[in-house]
Tab-separated table of C-alpha atoms in Angstrom:
chain	number	residue	atom	x	y	z
A	1	ILE	CA	14.499	10.108	-0.371
A	2	LEU	CA	13.857	6.380	1.098
A	3	ASN	CA	14.867	3.467	-1.489
A	4	VAL	CA	13.177	0.194	-0.664
A	5	GLU	CA	14.043	-2.255	-2.901
A	6	GLN	CA	12.495	-5.836	-4.026
A	7	SER	CA	14.441	-8.579	-5.947
A	8	PRO	CA	13.472	-10.556	-8.037
A	9	GLN	CA	11.077	-8.706	-9.706
A	10	SER	CA	9.287	-11.112	-11.228
A	11	LEU	CA	9.628	-15.367	-10.303
A	12	HIS	CA	8.071	-18.398	-11.682
A	13	VAL	CA	7.863	-21.260	-9.505
A	14	GLN	CA	6.521	-25.200	-9.656
A	15	GLU	CA	3.863	-25.783	-7.505
A	16	GLY	CA	5.318	-27.529	-4.360
A	17	ASP	CA	8.539	-25.872	-4.665
A	18	SER	CA	9.603	-23.344	-2.117
A	19	THR	CA	10.579	-20.164	-2.606
A	20	ASN	CA	11.872	-17.249	-0.873
A	21	PHE	CA	12.686	-12.920	-2.214
A	22	THR	CA	14.198	-10.156	-0.637
A	23	CYS	CA	13.388	-6.743	0.163
A	24	SER	CA	16.087	-4.552	1.674
A	25	PHE	CA	15.588	-1.140	2.922
A	26	PRO	CA	17.273	1.959	5.015
A	27	SER	CA	18.886	0.428	8.390
A	28	SER	CA	18.255	3.951	10.205
A	29	ASN	CA	15.077	5.528	11.608
A	30	PHE	CA	13.753	2.246	11.260
A	31	TYR	CA	10.160	1.975	12.998
A	32	ALA	CA	8.456	-1.233	11.047
A	33	LEU	CA	8.656	-3.330	8.227
A	34	HIS	CA	5.531	-4.510	6.708
A	35	TRP	CA	4.633	-7.322	3.947
A	36	TYR	CA	1.557	-7.738	1.640
A	37	ARG	CA	0.388	-10.045	-0.639
A	38	TRP	CA	-1.690	-8.515	-3.710
A	39	GLU	CA	-3.875	-10.641	-6.006
A	40	THR	CA	-4.690	-8.345	-9.312
A	41	ALA	CA	-7.853	-6.307	-8.700
A	42	LYS	CA	-8.391	-6.931	-4.887
A	43	SER	CA	-7.007	-5.299	-1.760
A	44	PRO	CA	-2.985	-5.480	-0.909
A	45	GLU	CA	-3.714	-8.006	2.033
A	46	ALA	CA	-1.328	-7.231	5.526
A	47	LEU	CA	0.891	-10.429	6.204
A	48	PHE	CA	3.095	-9.544	8.671
A	49	VAL	CA	4.480	-6.137	11.084
A	50	MET	CA	7.873	-6.932	11.956
A	51	THR	CA	9.544	-4.123	14.007
A	52	LEU	CA	12.471	-6.050	15.861
A	53	ASN	CA	15.369	-7.207	14.614
A	54	GLY	CA	16.225	-10.842	14.359
A	55	ASP	CA	12.211	-11.057	14.279
A	56	GLU	CA	10.648	-13.873	12.633
A	57	LYS	CA	7.299	-14.184	11.451
A	58	LYS	CA	5.055	-17.438	10.577
A	59	LYS	CA	1.378	-17.567	8.916
A	60	GLY	CA	0.484	-20.981	7.569
A	61	ARG	CA	3.205	-22.038	4.797
A	62	ILE	CA	4.551	-18.242	4.842
A	63	SER	CA	7.296	-16.802	6.572
A	64	ALA	CA	9.651	-13.773	7.313
A	65	THR	CA	12.539	-12.228	8.777
A	66	LEU	CA	13.479	-8.700	10.002
A	67	ASN	CA	17.684	-7.466	10.109
A	68	THR	CA	17.312	-3.878	11.029
A	69	LYS	CA	20.993	-3.706	11.412
A	70	GLU	CA	21.730	-4.393	7.477
A	71	GLY	CA	18.599	-3.517	6.658
A	72	TYR	CA	16.741	-6.505	4.771
A	73	SER	CA	13.699	-8.767	5.263
A	74	TYR	CA	12.894	-11.909	3.376
A	75	LEU	CA	9.959	-13.889	2.792
A	76	TYR	CA	9.542	-17.603	2.721
A	77	ILE	CA	6.786	-20.021	0.853
A	78	LYS	CA	6.811	-23.304	1.882
A	79	GLY	CA	5.425	-25.809	-0.466
A	80	SER	CA	4.398	-22.936	-3.127
A	81	GLN	CA	0.749	-23.543	-4.201
A	82	PRO	CA	-1.381	-22.039	-7.390
A	83	GLU	CA	-3.455	-19.654	-5.230
A	84	ASP	CA	-0.093	-18.548	-3.838
A	85	SER	CA	0.305	-16.236	-7.252
A	86	ALA	CA	0.103	-12.472	-6.119
A	87	THR	CA	2.630	-10.012	-6.274
A	88	TYR	CA	4.041	-9.484	-2.763
A	89	LEU	CA	4.994	-5.885	-1.277
A	90	CYS	CA	7.205	-4.656	1.206
A	91	ALA	CA	7.106	-1.136	2.910
A	92	PHE	CA	8.981	0.873	4.934
A	93	ASP	CA	7.576	2.494	7.743
A	94	SER	CA	9.918	5.157	9.683
A	95	GLY	CA	7.459	5.872	12.404
A	96	GLY	CA	7.632	9.283	13.891
A	97	SER	CA	4.423	11.765	13.094
A	98	ASN	CA	2.534	10.247	10.545
A	99	TYR	CA	3.833	6.384	9.790
A	100	LYS	CA	3.741	6.383	6.309
A	101	LEU	CA	4.584	3.822	4.371
A	102	THR	CA	7.028	3.803	1.800
A	103	PHE	CA	6.416	0.802	-0.468
A	104	GLY	CA	8.888	-1.492	-2.956
A	105	LYS	CA	7.515	-2.250	-6.346
A	106	GLY	CA	6.609	-5.955	-4.978
A	107	THR	CA	7.849	-9.520	-6.222
A	108	LEU	CA	5.235	-11.040	-8.834
A	109	LEU	CA	5.151	-14.734	-8.302
A	110	THR	CA	3.929	-16.948	-10.575
A	111	VAL	CA	3.100	-20.700	-9.064
A	112	ASN	CA	1.911	-23.200	-11.982
A	113	PRO	CA	0.310	-26.322	-11.595
B	1	ASN	CA	-16.908	-7.534	9.071
B	2	ALA	CA	-16.719	-4.612	6.474
B	3	GLY	CA	-13.180	-3.486	5.229
B	4	VAL	CA	-11.825	-0.107	3.962
B	5	MET	CA	-14.695	0.433	0.702
B	6	GLN	CA	-13.867	2.676	-2.156
B	7	ASN	CA	-15.891	4.117	-4.467
B	8	PRO	CA	-16.135	4.133	-7.804
B	9	ARG	CA	-14.332	1.429	-8.646
B	10	HIS	CA	-13.417	3.026	-11.816
B	11	LEU	CA	-13.655	6.502	-12.835
B	12	VAL	CA	-13.267	7.980	-16.304
B	13	ARG	CA	-13.044	12.146	-16.582
B	14	ARG	CA	-12.358	14.206	-19.032
B	15	ARG	CA	-9.106	16.640	-18.960
B	16	GLY	CA	-10.167	19.665	-16.855
B	17	GLN	CA	-12.985	17.789	-14.955
B	18	GLU	CA	-13.376	16.775	-11.345
B	19	ALA	CA	-12.876	13.186	-9.811
B	20	ARG	CA	-13.841	12.909	-6.591
B	21	LEU	CA	-12.776	9.612	-5.027
B	22	ARG	CA	-14.465	8.439	-1.736
B	23	CYS	CA	-13.383	6.141	1.185
B	24	SER	CA	-15.010	4.568	4.215
B	25	PRO	CA	-12.361	3.206	6.761
B	26	VAL	CA	-12.575	0.115	8.589
B	27	LYS	CA	-15.753	1.263	11.151
B	28	GLY	CA	-13.855	2.700	14.410
B	29	HIS	CA	-10.680	3.436	12.365
B	30	SER	CA	-9.484	7.264	12.705
B	31	HIS	CA	-6.812	7.549	10.718
B	32	VAL	CA	-6.432	7.292	7.133
B	33	TYR	CA	-3.815	7.238	4.352
B	34	TRP	CA	-4.017	7.532	0.830
B	35	TYR	CA	-1.586	6.652	-1.851
B	36	ARG	CA	-1.087	6.397	-5.528
B	37	GLN	CA	-0.097	3.696	-8.095
B	38	LEU	CA	1.034	5.703	-11.586
B	39	PRO	CA	1.513	2.623	-13.859
B	40	GLU	CA	4.616	0.760	-13.805
B	41	GLU	CA	5.454	2.308	-10.326
B	42	GLY	CA	4.875	1.543	-6.871
B	43	LEU	CA	2.645	2.614	-4.564
B	44	LYS	CA	3.347	6.602	-3.206
B	45	PHE	CA	2.315	7.999	-0.336
B	46	MET	CA	0.359	11.251	-0.961
B	47	VAL	CA	-1.816	11.890	2.113
B	48	TYR	CA	-2.543	11.281	5.729
B	49	LEU	CA	-5.447	11.940	7.842
B	50	GLN	CA	-7.057	12.030	10.849
B	51	LYS	CA	-10.481	13.000	12.077
B	52	GLU	CA	-10.943	16.281	10.611
B	53	ASN	CA	-7.404	16.617	10.149
B	54	ILE	CA	-4.875	16.997	7.240
B	55	ILE	CA	-1.680	15.759	9.258
B	56	ASP	CA	0.767	14.842	6.733
B	57	GLU	CA	0.587	16.026	2.499
B	58	SER	CA	4.002	15.710	1.868
B	59	GLY	CA	3.130	13.213	-0.906
B	60	MET	CA	0.248	15.438	-2.646
B	61	PRO	CA	0.585	17.365	-5.717
B	62	LYS	CA	0.679	21.155	-4.041
B	63	GLU	CA	-1.753	22.106	-6.974
B	64	ARG	CA	-5.622	20.267	-7.867
B	65	PHE	CA	-5.415	17.639	-5.173
B	66	SER	CA	-7.054	17.721	-2.067
B	67	ALA	CA	-8.324	15.973	0.611
B	68	GLU	CA	-10.875	15.768	3.492
B	69	PHE	CA	-11.725	13.706	6.182
B	70	PRO	CA	-14.844	14.971	8.215
B	71	LYS	CA	-16.291	14.089	11.262
B	72	GLU	CA	-19.116	12.374	9.569
B	73	GLY	CA	-18.932	10.007	6.449
B	74	PRO	CA	-16.339	8.817	4.440
B	75	SER	CA	-12.800	10.443	3.699
B	76	ILE	CA	-12.533	12.456	-0.234
B	77	LEU	CA	-9.829	12.819	-2.361
B	78	ARG	CA	-10.806	15.652	-4.607
B	79	ILE	CA	-8.565	16.142	-8.196
B	80	GLN	CA	-9.589	19.363	-9.889
B	81	GLN	CA	-9.149	19.772	-13.687
B	82	VAL	CA	-7.747	16.639	-13.869
B	83	VAL	CA	-5.303	15.704	-16.844
B	84	ARG	CA	-3.866	12.640	-18.397
B	85	GLY	CA	-0.911	12.564	-16.012
B	86	ASP	CA	-3.148	11.379	-13.255
B	87	SER	CA	-4.397	8.580	-14.519
B	88	ALA	CA	-3.711	5.977	-11.937
B	89	ALA	CA	-5.114	3.548	-9.747
B	90	TYR	CA	-5.776	5.653	-6.127
B	91	PHE	CA	-5.817	3.436	-3.130
B	92	CYS	CA	-6.713	4.432	1.197
B	93	ALA	CA	-5.839	2.380	3.720
B	94	SER	CA	-7.102	2.966	7.286
B	95	SER	CA	-5.726	1.927	10.837
B	96	GLY	CA	-7.277	2.217	14.258
B	97	VAL	CA	-3.809	3.198	16.009
B	98	LYS	CA	-0.624	5.181	14.341
B	99	GLY	CA	1.203	2.884	13.544
B	100	ASN	CA	-0.246	-0.274	13.501
B	101	ILE	CA	-1.255	-2.114	10.611
B	102	GLN	CA	-2.939	0.139	7.375
B	103	TYR	CA	-5.667	-2.339	5.945
B	104	PHE	CA	-6.645	-0.969	2.464
B	105	GLY	CA	-8.932	-0.904	-0.791
B	106	ALA	CA	-9.642	-2.260	-3.713
B	107	GLY	CA	-8.480	0.767	-4.983
B	108	THR	CA	-10.382	3.536	-7.423
B	109	ARG	CA	-8.642	4.008	-10.935
B	110	LEU	CA	-9.133	6.886	-12.616
B	111	SER	CA	-8.635	7.065	-16.373
B	112	VAL	CA	-8.537	10.861	-17.932
B	113	LEU	CA	-9.306	10.890	-21.377
């Protein structure tokens, strides 16, 4: 059974703070690591797909890094804004014949104005 | 530019009834995935379909659940003789190329009374 862990489970920060959270995943049979942003009652929105060890991706104030050898990825948000409040999900993709995603339970971020 | 459309958004069924959940993938996408989120749990893979074929149904309960993705029309997840434990949010995702980003719908929330 694949285990994808995210920490912390929830996080409260003040507007303007920078923050980061962690996703840990199996270091074997790795194909890709996906990050999603999920607001309540909406669709999970794809942020990044990362495949190579050492990958760094950036989208506006959000960036992510990937370490496949030790099995972790960090998501960073610089200068958090209230609209960043959401659950951030990571998902492990082992490729193979089906590319199904194994999700962590997410980190719930609340940014207070 | 329609994304993944799921309907209905909310579905209420009594025990023993049938539930049919529909998913229209992004136009041109031929890969469809169904995931389920039970209360207090993360998203869990159920089934992966390509047009007219079930590729991987390893996450789907062996009884009462079935899925299809016909040549024409939406993908359907069908749950026969629903029980209270089937109450969950069911999400559909699609991708254009195997292994690429999966785009999610907003989900169908099934409540079994």
